[in-house]
Coordinates of C-alpha atoms in Angstrom, one line a residue:
Chain A
M17 CA 0.0 0.0 0.0
G18 CA 2.8 2.4 0.9
D19 CA 4.2 4.8 -1.7
M20 CA 7.9 4.2 -1.4
A21 CA 9.0 7.7 -2.1
H22 CA 7.3 8.9 1.1
A23 CA 8.6 6.1 3.3
P24 CA 11.7 7.6 4.8
Q25 CA 9.9 10.8 5.7
Q26 CA 7.2 8.8 7.2
R27 CA 9.6 6.9 9.4
R28 CA 11.3 10.0 10.6
R29 CA 8.0 11.4 11.8
F30 CA 7.1 8.1 13.4
L31 CA 10.4 8.2 15.4
N32 CA 10.9 11.8 16.3
S33 CA 7.8 14.0 16.4
N34 CA 5.8 12.5 19.2
A35 CA 8.4 10.3 20.8
T36 CA 9.0 12.5 23.8
Q37 CA 5.4 13.0 24.6
R38 CA 4.6 9.3 24.2
L39 CA 7.6 8.5 26.3
L40 CA 6.3 10.9 28.9
A41 CA 2.9 9.4 28.8
F42 CA 4.3 5.9 29.0
A43 CA 6.6 6.9 31.9
S44 CA 3.7 8.3 33.8
L45 CA 1.7 5.2 33.2
I46 CA 4.5 3.0 34.5
G47 CA 5.0 5.5 37.4
L48 CA 1.3 5.2 38.3
I49 CA 1.3 1.4 38.2
V50 CA 4.5 1.2 40.4
F51 CA 3.1 3.8 42.8
Y52 CA -0.3 2.1 43.2
S53 CA 1.3 -1.4 43.5
L54 CA 3.4 -0.1 46.4
A55 CA 0.5 1.7 48.0
S56 CA -2.0 -1.2 47.9
P57 CA -1.7 -5.0 47.7
N58 CA -5.0 -5.0 45.9
F59 CA -3.8 -3.1 42.9
F60 CA -1.4 -5.4 41.1
K61 CA -3.7 -8.4 41.0
F62 CA -4.8 -10.2 37.9
E63 CA -8.4 -9.5 38.8
N64 CA -7.8 -5.7 39.0
M65 CA -5.7 -5.7 35.9
V66 CA -8.7 -7.2 34.0
A67 CA -10.9 -4.5 35.6
I68 CA -8.6 -1.8 34.3
L69 CA -8.4 -3.4 30.8
I70 CA -12.2 -3.7 30.5
A71 CA -12.7 -0.2 31.9
T72 CA -10.3 1.1 29.2
A73 CA -11.7 -0.8 26.2
V74 CA -14.6 1.4 25.2
T75 CA -13.1 4.7 25.9
G76 CA -9.9 3.5 24.2
I77 CA -11.7 2.5 21.0
L78 CA -13.5 5.9 21.0
A79 CA -10.1 7.6 21.6
V80 CA -8.6 5.8 18.6
A81 CA -11.6 7.0 16.5
V82 CA -11.1 10.6 17.5
T83 CA -7.4 10.5 17.1
F84 CA -7.8 10.2 13.3
I85 CA -10.1 13.2 13.3
I86 CA -8.0 15.4 15.6
I87 CA -4.9 14.7 13.5
T88 CA -6.8 16.4 10.6
A89 CA -7.1 19.4 13.0
G90 CA -10.8 18.6 13.4
I91 CA -12.7 17.3 16.3
D92 CA -15.6 14.9 16.7
L93 CA -18.0 15.5 19.6
S94 CA -20.5 13.0 18.4
I95 CA -18.5 9.9 19.1
G96 CA -20.1 9.1 22.5
T97 CA -23.7 9.3 21.4
L98 CA -22.9 7.8 18.0
M99 CA -21.5 4.8 19.9
T100 CA -24.9 4.6 21.7
F101 CA -26.8 5.0 18.5
C102 CA -24.9 2.1 16.9
A103 CA -25.5 0.0 20.0
V104 CA -29.3 0.7 19.6
I105 CA -29.1 -0.2 15.9
A106 CA -27.5 -3.6 16.9
G107 CA -30.5 -4.0 19.3
V108 CA -33.0 -3.2 16.5
F109 CA -31.5 -5.8 14.2
I110 CA -30.9 -8.5 16.8
T111 CA -33.7 -8.1 19.4
M112 CA -36.5 -6.3 17.6
W113 CA -36.1 -8.0 14.2
H114 CA -34.7 -11.3 15.5
G115 CA -31.9 -11.1 12.9
P116 CA -28.6 -13.1 13.2
V117 CA -26.1 -11.6 15.6
I118 CA -23.5 -11.1 12.9
V119 CA -26.0 -9.0 10.8
G120 CA -26.7 -6.8 13.8
V121 CA -23.0 -6.3 14.5
L122 CA -22.3 -5.3 10.8
A123 CA -25.3 -3.1 10.7
A124 CA -24.1 -1.2 13.8
I125 CA -20.6 -0.7 12.5
L126 CA -21.9 0.4 9.0
M127 CA -24.3 2.8 10.6
G128 CA -21.4 4.3 12.5
G129 CA -19.6 4.7 9.1
L130 CA -22.7 6.3 7.6
V131 CA -23.1 8.9 10.3
G132 CA -19.4 9.6 10.2
L133 CA -19.7 10.1 6.4
I134 CA -22.5 12.6 7.0
S135 CA -20.5 14.5 9.6
G136 CA -17.5 14.5 7.3
T137 CA -19.6 15.9 4.5
F138 CA -20.9 18.7 6.7
V139 CA -17.3 19.5 7.6
S140 CA -15.6 19.2 4.3
R141 CA -18.2 20.2 1.7
L142 CA -20.5 22.5 3.6
K143 CA -17.6 24.0 5.6
I144 CA -19.4 23.8 8.9
P145 CA -16.8 24.0 11.6
P146 CA -16.1 20.5 13.0
F147 CA -16.9 21.6 16.5
I148 CA -20.4 22.7 15.5
A149 CA -21.1 20.0 12.9
T150 CA -20.3 17.2 15.3
L151 CA -22.0 18.9 18.3
G152 CA -25.1 18.9 16.2
M153 CA -24.6 15.3 15.2
M154 CA -24.1 14.5 18.9
Y155 CA -27.6 15.6 19.7
V156 CA -29.1 14.0 16.5
A157 CA -27.5 10.7 17.4
K158 CA -28.7 11.0 21.0
G159 CA -32.2 11.9 20.0
L160 CA -32.4 9.1 17.4
S161 CA -31.2 6.5 20.0
L162 CA -34.0 7.6 22.4
I163 CA -36.6 7.6 19.6
I164 CA -35.7 4.2 18.1
S165 CA -35.4 2.5 21.5
G166 CA -38.6 4.1 22.9
L167 CA -36.5 5.5 25.8
K168 CA -35.9 2.1 27.2
P169 CA -32.9 -0.2 27.2
V170 CA -32.9 -2.8 24.4
Y171 CA -31.9 -6.1 26.0
F172 CA -30.1 -9.0 24.1
N173 CA -31.6 -11.7 26.3
D174 CA -32.7 -13.9 23.4
T175 CA -29.2 -14.1 22.0
P176 CA -26.7 -15.1 24.7
S177 CA -23.9 -15.3 22.1
F178 CA -24.0 -11.5 21.7
A179 CA -22.7 -10.8 25.2
L180 CA -19.7 -13.1 24.5
I181 CA -18.5 -10.6 21.9
A182 CA -17.3 -8.4 24.8
M183 CA -17.4 -10.6 27.9
G184 CA -16.3 -14.0 26.5
S185 CA -12.7 -14.8 26.4
V186 CA -10.8 -16.2 23.4
T187 CA -7.5 -16.1 25.4
G188 CA -9.2 -18.1 28.2
A189 CA -10.1 -20.8 25.7
I190 CA -6.5 -21.0 24.5
I191 CA -4.7 -20.6 27.9
P192 CA -7.0 -21.8 30.8
G193 CA -7.3 -19.2 33.5
F194 CA -5.9 -16.4 31.4
N195 CA -9.3 -14.8 31.0
I196 CA -8.8 -11.5 29.2
P197 CA -12.3 -10.4 28.0
N198 CA -12.8 -10.1 24.3
A199 CA -13.6 -6.5 24.6
V200 CA -10.0 -5.8 25.4
I201 CA -8.8 -8.0 22.4
I202 CA -11.1 -6.0 20.1
F203 CA -9.7 -2.8 21.5
F204 CA -6.1 -3.9 20.7
A205 CA -7.1 -5.2 17.3
V206 CA -8.8 -1.8 16.4
A207 CA -5.7 0.0 17.7
L208 CA -3.3 -2.2 15.6
L209 CA -5.4 -1.8 12.4
S210 CA -5.7 1.9 13.0
A211 CA -2.0 2.3 13.5
F212 CA -1.5 0.5 10.2
L213 CA -4.0 2.7 8.4
L214 CA -2.3 5.8 9.9
N215 CA 1.3 4.9 9.2
R216 CA 1.3 2.7 6.2
T217 CA -1.4 3.8 3.9
I218 CA -2.2 6.8 1.7
L219 CA -5.2 7.6 3.9
G220 CA -2.8 8.0 6.9
R221 CA -0.4 10.2 4.9
Y222 CA -3.2 12.5 3.8
T223 CA -4.6 12.6 7.4
F224 CA -1.4 14.0 8.7
A225 CA -0.9 16.3 5.7
M226 CA -4.3 17.8 6.0
G227 CA -3.7 18.5 9.6
S228 CA -0.4 20.2 9.0
N229 CA -1.2 22.3 6.1
E230 CA -4.5 21.8 4.4
E231 CA -4.1 24.5 1.8
A232 CA -0.7 23.0 0.6
V233 CA -2.4 19.6 0.2
R234 CA -5.2 21.1 -1.7
L235 CA -2.8 23.0 -4.0
S236 CA -0.9 19.8 -4.7
G237 CA -4.0 18.5 -6.3
V238 CA -5.3 16.2 -3.6
N239 CA -9.1 16.1 -3.3
V240 CA -9.1 17.3 0.3
D241 CA -12.9 17.3 0.7
R242 CA -13.1 13.6 -0.2
W243 CA -10.2 12.5 2.0
K244 CA -11.5 14.4 5.0
T245 CA -14.9 12.9 4.6
I246 CA -13.3 9.5 4.5
V247 CA -11.4 10.2 7.7
Y248 CA -14.7 11.1 9.5
M249 CA -16.2 8.0 8.1
V250 CA -13.3 5.8 9.5
G251 CA -13.9 7.5 12.8
G252 CA -17.6 6.6 12.6
L253 CA -16.9 3.0 11.7
I254 CA -14.7 2.7 14.8
C255 CA -17.4 4.2 16.9
G256 CA -19.7 1.5 15.5
V257 CA -17.3 -1.1 16.9
A258 CA -17.3 0.7 20.3
G259 CA -21.1 0.6 20.2
V260 CA -21.1 -3.2 19.7
V261 CA -18.6 -3.6 22.5
I262 CA -20.5 -1.6 25.0
A263 CA -23.8 -3.2 24.1
A264 CA -22.3 -6.6 24.5
R265 CA -20.7 -5.7 27.8
L266 CA -24.0 -4.4 29.2
N267 CA -26.0 -7.1 27.4
S268 CA -28.2 -4.1 26.4
A269 CA -28.2 -0.9 24.4
Q270 CA -28.7 1.9 26.9
P271 CA -30.1 4.8 24.9
S272 CA -29.4 7.6 27.3
L273 CA -25.8 6.7 27.8
G274 CA -22.9 8.2 25.8
Q275 CA -22.8 11.9 26.4
G276 CA -19.5 12.8 28.2
Y277 CA -17.7 9.8 26.8
E278 CA -16.3 11.9 23.9
L279 CA -14.5 14.1 26.4
D280 CA -12.7 11.2 28.0
A281 CA -11.7 10.0 24.6
I282 CA -10.4 13.3 23.5
A283 CA -8.5 13.7 26.7
A284 CA -6.9 10.2 26.2
A285 CA -5.8 11.2 22.7
V286 CA -4.3 14.5 24.0
I287 CA -2.5 12.9 26.9
G288 CA -1.0 10.5 24.4
G289 CA 0.5 13.3 22.4
T290 CA -2.1 14.0 19.7
S291 CA -2.0 17.7 19.0
L292 CA -5.3 19.5 19.0
S293 CA -3.9 21.8 16.4
G294 CA -3.6 18.9 14.1
G295 CA -0.8 17.2 12.1
E296 CA 0.5 15.1 15.0
G297 CA -0.5 12.0 16.9
T298 CA -0.1 8.3 17.2
I299 CA -2.4 5.4 18.0
L300 CA 0.1 4.0 20.4
G301 CA 0.2 7.3 22.3
T302 CA -3.6 7.4 22.4
V303 CA -3.8 3.8 23.8
I304 CA -1.3 4.8 26.5
G305 CA -3.3 8.0 27.1
A306 CA -6.5 5.9 27.6
F307 CA -4.7 3.7 30.1
V308 CA -3.2 6.6 32.0
M309 CA -6.8 7.9 32.6
S310 CA -8.3 4.6 33.6
V311 CA -5.3 3.4 35.7
L312 CA -5.3 6.8 37.5
V313 CA -9.0 6.5 38.5
N314 CA -8.8 2.7 39.2
G315 CA -5.9 3.2 41.6
L316 CA -7.5 6.1 43.4
R317 CA -10.6 3.9 43.8
I318 CA -8.4 1.1 45.1
L319 CA -6.9 3.5 47.6
S320 CA -10.4 4.6 48.6
V321 CA -9.8 8.2 47.7
P322 CA -13.1 10.1 47.8
Q323 CA -14.8 10.4 44.4
E324 CA -14.6 14.2 44.3
W325 CA -10.8 14.0 44.5
Q326 CA -10.7 11.3 41.8
T327 CA -12.3 13.8 39.5
V328 CA -9.9 16.6 40.5
M329 CA -6.9 14.4 39.9
T330 CA -8.1 13.4 36.5
G331 CA -8.3 17.1 35.6
V332 CA -4.9 17.8 36.9
I333 CA -3.4 15.0 34.9
V334 CA -5.0 16.2 31.7
I335 CA -3.6 19.8 32.3
F336 CA -0.2 18.4 33.1
A337 CA -0.1 16.3 30.0
V338 CA -1.0 19.2 27.7
Y339 CA 1.5 21.5 29.5
A340 CA 4.2 18.9 29.0
D341 CA 3.3 18.9 25.3
I342 CA 3.7 22.7 25.1
L343 CA 7.1 22.5 26.9
R344 CA 8.3 19.9 24.4
R345 CA 7.2 22.1 21.5
K346 CA 9.1 25.1 22.9
R347 CA 12.3 23.0 23.2
A348 CA 11.9 21.6 19.7
Chain B
M19 CA 14.7 22.9 40.2
R20 CA 11.4 22.1 38.8
R21 CA 12.1 18.4 38.8
K22 CA 13.2 18.5 42.5
R23 CA 10.0 20.2 43.5
L24 CA 8.0 17.7 41.5
V25 CA 9.7 14.8 43.2
T26 CA 9.0 16.3 46.6
I27 CA 5.3 16.7 45.9
L28 CA 5.2 13.1 44.6
I29 CA 6.8 11.7 47.7
V30 CA 4.4 13.6 50.0
V31 CA 1.4 12.5 48.0
T32 CA 2.6 9.0 48.0
A33 CA 3.1 9.0 51.8
V34 CA -0.4 10.4 52.4
L35 CA -2.1 8.0 50.1
M36 CA -0.2 5.0 51.5
L37 CA -1.2 5.9 55.0
G38 CA -4.8 6.1 53.8
G39 CA -4.4 2.8 52.0
F40 CA -3.1 1.0 55.1
A41 CA -5.7 2.4 57.3
A42 CA -8.4 1.2 55.0
A43 CA -6.8 -2.2 54.7
Q44 CA -7.2 -3.1 58.4
A45 CA -10.9 -2.5 59.1
I46 CA -14.0 -4.1 57.8
Y47 CA -14.5 -2.5 54.4
I48 CA -17.9 -2.0 52.8
P49 CA -18.1 -0.1 49.4
V50 CA -21.5 1.7 48.9
I51 CA -22.2 2.1 45.2
S52 CA -25.2 4.3 44.4
K53 CA -27.0 5.4 41.3
G54 CA -25.7 8.9 41.3
F55 CA -23.3 11.1 43.2
Q56 CA -23.7 14.8 43.3
H57 CA -27.5 14.9 43.6
Q58 CA -28.7 16.1 46.9
F59 CA -30.7 12.9 47.4
W60 CA -27.6 10.7 47.0
Q61 CA -25.5 12.9 49.2
A62 CA -28.1 12.5 51.9
V63 CA -27.8 8.7 51.4
R64 CA -24.1 9.2 51.8
L65 CA -24.5 11.0 55.1
G66 CA -26.6 8.2 56.5
A67 CA -24.1 5.6 55.3
E68 CA -21.2 7.5 56.8
K69 CA -23.1 7.8 60.1
A70 CA -23.6 4.0 60.2
A71 CA -19.9 3.5 59.4
R72 CA -19.0 5.6 62.5
D73 CA -21.5 3.8 64.7
Y74 CA -20.4 0.3 63.7
K75 CA -16.7 1.2 63.3
V76 CA -16.4 0.0 59.7
V77 CA -14.8 1.7 56.7
I78 CA -16.9 2.6 53.7
T79 CA -16.5 4.4 50.4
F80 CA -19.4 6.0 48.7
E81 CA -19.4 6.2 44.9
G82 CA -21.8 6.6 42.1
P83 CA -21.7 7.5 38.4
E84 CA -22.1 11.2 37.4
N85 CA -25.6 10.5 36.1
E86 CA -28.1 7.7 36.1
S87 CA -27.4 6.6 32.5
M88 CA -23.8 5.6 33.0
V89 CA -24.4 1.9 33.5
D90 CA -20.9 0.9 32.4
K91 CA -19.2 3.3 34.8
Q92 CA -21.1 1.8 37.6
L93 CA -20.0 -1.7 36.6
D94 CA -16.4 -0.4 36.6
M95 CA -16.9 0.8 40.1
L96 CA -18.3 -2.6 41.2
Q97 CA -15.5 -4.5 39.5
T98 CA -12.8 -2.4 41.1
D99 CA -14.4 -2.7 44.5
L100 CA -14.6 -6.5 44.1
A101 CA -10.8 -6.4 43.6
K102 CA -10.5 -4.8 47.1
N103 CA -11.8 -7.9 48.8
P104 CA -14.7 -6.1 50.6
S105 CA -16.5 -7.7 53.5
A106 CA -19.9 -6.8 51.9
I107 CA -21.2 -4.5 49.1
C108 CA -24.1 -2.1 49.3
F109 CA -25.4 -1.6 45.7
A110 CA -28.2 0.3 44.0
A111 CA -28.2 -1.0 40.4
L112 CA -28.8 1.3 37.5
D113 CA -29.5 -1.8 35.4
S114 CA -29.9 -5.0 37.3
K115 CA -29.5 -7.3 34.3
A116 CA -26.2 -5.7 33.3
A117 CA -24.8 -6.2 36.8
I118 CA -25.8 -9.8 37.3
P119 CA -22.5 -11.4 36.2
L120 CA -20.4 -9.3 38.6
L121 CA -22.9 -9.9 41.4
Q122 CA -22.7 -13.7 40.8
E123 CA -19.0 -13.4 41.1
A124 CA -19.5 -11.7 44.5
K125 CA -21.9 -14.4 45.6
K126 CA -19.4 -17.1 44.6
R127 CA -16.8 -15.3 46.8
K128 CA -19.3 -15.2 49.6
I129 CA -19.4 -11.4 49.7
P130 CA -22.9 -10.4 50.8
I131 CA -24.7 -7.9 48.6
I132 CA -27.1 -5.4 50.2
G133 CA -29.5 -3.7 47.8
F134 CA -30.6 -0.2 48.6
D135 CA -33.0 2.4 47.0
S136 CA -34.2 0.7 43.9
G137 CA -32.0 -2.3 44.8
V138 CA -31.2 -5.1 42.5
D139 CA -33.8 -7.0 40.6
S140 CA -32.5 -10.5 41.4
D141 CA -32.4 -13.0 44.3
I142 CA -28.7 -12.3 45.0
P143 CA -29.0 -9.5 47.5
V144 CA -29.3 -10.6 51.1
T145 CA -31.7 -7.7 51.7
T146 CA -32.9 -4.5 50.2
A147 CA -33.2 -1.2 52.2
A148 CA -35.7 0.9 50.4
T149 CA -38.7 3.1 50.8
D150 CA -42.0 1.3 50.7
N151 CA -43.2 3.4 47.8
V152 CA -46.6 1.7 47.6
A153 CA -47.4 2.5 51.2
A154 CA -46.0 6.0 50.8
A155 CA -48.1 6.8 47.8
A156 CA -51.2 5.4 49.5
L157 CA -50.6 7.9 52.3
A158 CA -50.5 10.6 49.7
A159 CA -53.9 9.4 48.4
D160 CA -55.3 9.5 52.0
K161 CA -54.1 13.1 52.4
M162 CA -55.5 14.1 49.0
A163 CA -58.9 12.6 49.8
Q164 CA -59.0 14.4 53.1
L165 CA -58.0 17.8 51.6
I166 CA -60.6 17.7 48.7
G167 CA -63.4 16.4 50.8
G168 CA -63.6 12.8 49.5
S169 CA -64.9 13.5 46.0
G170 CA -64.0 15.1 42.7
K171 CA -61.4 14.8 40.0
V172 CA -57.7 14.3 40.8
G173 CA -54.9 14.4 38.1
V174 CA -51.9 12.1 38.4
I175 CA -48.5 12.7 36.8
I176 CA -45.9 10.1 37.3
H177 CA -42.3 10.1 36.1
D178 CA -42.4 6.8 34.1
Q179 CA -44.1 3.5 34.0
T180 CA -41.0 1.4 33.8
S181 CA -38.9 2.1 36.8
R182 CA -39.6 0.5 40.1
T183 CA -40.4 3.8 41.8
G184 CA -42.7 4.9 39.0
I185 CA -44.6 1.7 39.1
D186 CA -44.9 1.5 42.9
R187 CA -45.9 5.1 43.4
G188 CA -48.5 4.9 40.6
T189 CA -50.1 1.7 41.8
G190 CA -49.9 2.9 45.5
F191 CA -51.8 6.1 44.8
L192 CA -54.3 4.7 42.3
G193 CA -54.9 1.5 44.4
Q194 CA -55.7 3.4 47.5
M195 CA -58.1 5.7 45.7
K196 CA -59.9 2.8 44.1
K197 CA -60.2 0.9 47.3
K198 CA -61.1 3.6 49.8
Y199 CA -62.4 6.6 47.9
P200 CA -64.8 5.5 45.1
N201 CA -66.2 9.1 44.7
I202 CA -62.8 10.4 43.5
Q203 CA -62.3 10.2 39.8
I204 CA -58.6 9.8 38.6
I205 CA -57.5 11.7 35.5
G206 CA -54.5 9.9 34.0
P207 CA -52.0 8.8 35.1
Q208 CA -49.8 10.6 32.6
Y209 CA -46.0 10.1 32.3
G210 CA -43.7 13.0 32.0
G211 CA -40.3 11.4 32.4
G212 CA -39.7 13.4 35.6
D213 CA -39.1 16.4 33.2
Q214 CA -40.4 19.7 34.6
L215 CA -41.4 21.1 31.2
K216 CA -43.0 18.0 29.9
S217 CA -44.9 17.6 33.2
T218 CA -46.0 21.3 32.9
D219 CA -47.5 20.6 29.5
L220 CA -49.2 17.5 30.7
A221 CA -50.7 19.2 33.7
K222 CA -51.9 22.1 31.6
A223 CA -53.6 19.8 29.1
M224 CA -55.3 17.9 31.9
I225 CA -56.6 21.2 33.4
Q226 CA -57.9 22.4 30.0
A227 CA -59.7 19.1 29.5
N228 CA -61.1 19.0 33.1
P229 CA -61.6 22.6 34.4
D230 CA -63.3 21.2 37.5
I231 CA -60.1 19.3 38.6
K232 CA -59.7 19.5 42.4
G233 CA -56.2 18.1 43.0
F234 CA -52.9 16.9 41.5
F235 CA -50.5 14.2 42.6
G236 CA -46.9 14.2 41.2
G237 CA -44.8 11.1 41.6
N238 CA -41.4 12.7 41.9
E239 CA -39.7 16.1 42.2
G240 CA -39.7 16.9 38.4
S241 CA -43.3 15.8 38.0
I242 CA -44.6 18.0 40.8
I243 CA -42.6 21.0 39.8
G244 CA -44.3 20.7 36.4
V245 CA -47.7 20.7 38.1
L246 CA -46.8 23.7 40.2
N247 CA -45.7 25.6 37.0
A248 CA -49.0 24.7 35.2
V249 CA -51.1 25.8 38.2
K250 CA -49.2 29.1 38.4
E251 CA -49.4 29.8 34.7
L252 CA -53.2 29.2 34.7
N253 CA -53.7 31.4 37.8
L254 CA -55.1 28.5 39.8
V255 CA -52.7 28.8 42.8
G256 CA -54.6 27.9 46.0
K257 CA -57.6 26.6 44.0
V258 CA -56.1 23.2 43.3
V259 CA -54.7 20.9 45.9
V260 CA -51.2 19.9 44.9
I261 CA -49.4 16.9 46.6
G262 CA -45.9 16.0 45.7
Y263 CA -43.0 13.6 46.4
D264 CA -39.4 14.1 47.6
S265 CA -38.1 17.6 48.4
G266 CA -35.9 20.1 46.5
K267 CA -35.9 23.9 47.0
Q268 CA -38.7 24.8 44.6
Q269 CA -41.0 22.3 46.2
L270 CA -40.1 23.3 49.7
D271 CA -40.8 27.0 48.8
A272 CA -44.1 26.1 47.3
I273 CA -45.1 24.2 50.4
R274 CA -44.1 27.2 52.6
S275 CA -46.0 29.6 50.4
G276 CA -49.1 27.4 50.3
A277 CA -49.1 26.7 46.6
E278 CA -48.5 23.0 47.4
A279 CA -50.4 21.3 50.2
G280 CA -47.7 19.0 51.2
A281 CA -45.5 16.1 50.0
I282 CA -44.2 12.7 50.9
T283 CA -40.6 12.5 51.7
Q284 CA -38.4 9.4 51.7
D285 CA -35.7 9.1 54.2
P286 CA -32.5 9.1 52.2
I287 CA -30.4 9.3 55.3
G288 CA -32.2 6.3 56.7
I289 CA -31.7 4.4 53.4
G290 CA -27.9 4.9 53.7
Y291 CA -27.8 4.1 57.4
K292 CA -29.9 1.0 57.2
A293 CA -28.0 -0.4 54.1
V294 CA -24.7 -0.2 55.9
E295 CA -26.2 -1.5 59.1
A296 CA -27.6 -4.5 57.2
A297 CA -24.2 -5.1 55.6
V298 CA -22.6 -5.2 59.1
K299 CA -25.3 -7.7 60.3
A300 CA -24.8 -9.8 57.2
I301 CA -21.0 -9.9 57.8
R302 CA -21.5 -11.0 61.4
G303 CA -23.9 -13.7 60.3
Q304 CA -26.9 -12.1 62.0
P305 CA -30.3 -12.6 60.4
V306 CA -31.6 -9.8 58.3
P307 CA -35.2 -9.5 56.9
K308 CA -35.5 -9.8 53.1
N309 CA -36.8 -6.2 52.9
I310 CA -36.0 -3.2 55.1
D311 CA -38.5 -0.4 55.0
T312 CA -36.5 2.8 55.5
G313 CA -39.5 4.9 56.2
F314 CA -41.3 7.9 54.8
H315 CA -43.0 11.0 56.1
W316 CA -45.8 13.3 55.2
F317 CA -44.8 16.9 55.5
D318 CA -46.7 20.2 55.0
K319 CA -46.5 23.8 56.2
T320 CA -47.1 22.9 59.8
N321 CA -44.2 20.4 60.3
I322 CA -41.7 21.4 57.6
D323 CA -39.3 22.9 60.1
D324 CA -39.6 20.1 62.7
P325 CA -36.0 18.8 63.3
A326 CA -37.0 15.3 62.5
I327 CA -38.5 16.3 59.2
A328 CA -36.0 19.0 58.3
A329 CA -33.2 16.3 58.7
V330 CA -34.6 14.2 55.8
L331 CA -35.4 17.1 53.4
Y332 CA -32.9 18.4 50.9
N333 CA -32.8 21.6 48.9

């Protein structure tokens, strides 16, 4: 897929640009883990590690989705409620229409792609600022979820295999006792695939280029509108995956859930070194960022720190991470 | 320089947290996981839980998701708390079905589960500490009948027909009316989702269709605020008997000013206290009843400032 002429430049970016920030995020993640392990015997237990992994999976997938969009210097506020909308779509196909599970899953993911495509069109062709276009889409997706579900959760009780998508364990079947929930495996698979898209394909190259200097890309003859729409569509598809995972985890599509999740995802991407001004970011960084957020909260919970303070600490970490990013830029 | 200061801060924070961690590790630990956190109602539950923790010398944490839709965040809390080897868990499920796998895990590990408020819809909890909403709404019906003289039309607005509280309050009020006051005609019930604006519109429509309506019952705070708005907008303040549920500043003001005749209040502090108390009993192997009624009170202008009532009201 890669165009050979661009490969060296690609590699250089991969190595240098975000390395410090990612290193910093990674160091704080290790630091947090070491610290919590010393502070409580309950932290570094297999059971709690699984709790952290599963708590990260959904936010992590959303963070990967939004990373694509932030790199183009855009933003997508609709990812949280879009996830919910896709979950409800899975519920419609599987529970209401008694369709096969696989059809429901595909429908949910494709619906995510379709909504992403619409958001992307608003942004690229109609020139509506991403913040506003996706804010609007956030409400549309939320409203549609409520309408379609009739304001009630849609349960997947007739199809026990659906819950296994998130809560079953492929690893447990291979290595007995090593029960990593599938939701986590899906998260890592989405991350790997996205890293490939971003670093090894023309889509990834244009994603970075549009974020760095959109006008230059346009002038060099690239159909910016089309590629930008595609990026939003990819983000939407990934949100569809998140929708399937959360529905499978809860064994239900909860129509009023979702708002607020976009902010956690955006924070994870930023902690991981994705620049809100576009042109910079990595999937690995985002994955680390998502873990920083969930490990932080999990550890504070393990230490019985009151919930108000958990929230304060999360905020402090986000500000810290962004400040570190600014420092790095100044030095560079 | 900067790094040095940072290291110092880190060490201090570590020391403080570790001390906290060790202190928590020694005592009986009971996490209380509620359906919400910053709402006045849940903070009152927290007060009660903390009081019980002091009385029984146990350590608790009180947590809940930011809003009542975040089912997965609540499960994350439950899963993390399970990793802390608690002696018991007090839990108010946002979605009972979604929580079942984790609760079964707790049961397998012999950690007693105490349901509170809406509880958990399953046979896993040892007991559930909650308001007897059917009896509480029946009391509201009695008061209504008394205030309108035993006959006439009464409008009913409930928050929804799916949640436990919505079902219980609706059937409690309607059942009592049917059984004891055959001369009272019920209009509705209509369901406003607990939304003030929607409930306002519903109440207005009911008044337009029944100009001779004598009273209104609202099943929760949002519903009754809606009724109060409608009554005010149609200039019927004082002409319609309004009876509500729970508290909240607007409702308390309306009761003080006479726009609302009175309301039923649950005892959120009692809910928190009795949940933790039941957990302690379950840990000690003492018998606990399957359901614990945490009590409710009728309050109006005359007793709103009584210490016993004021303690369970929230703004």
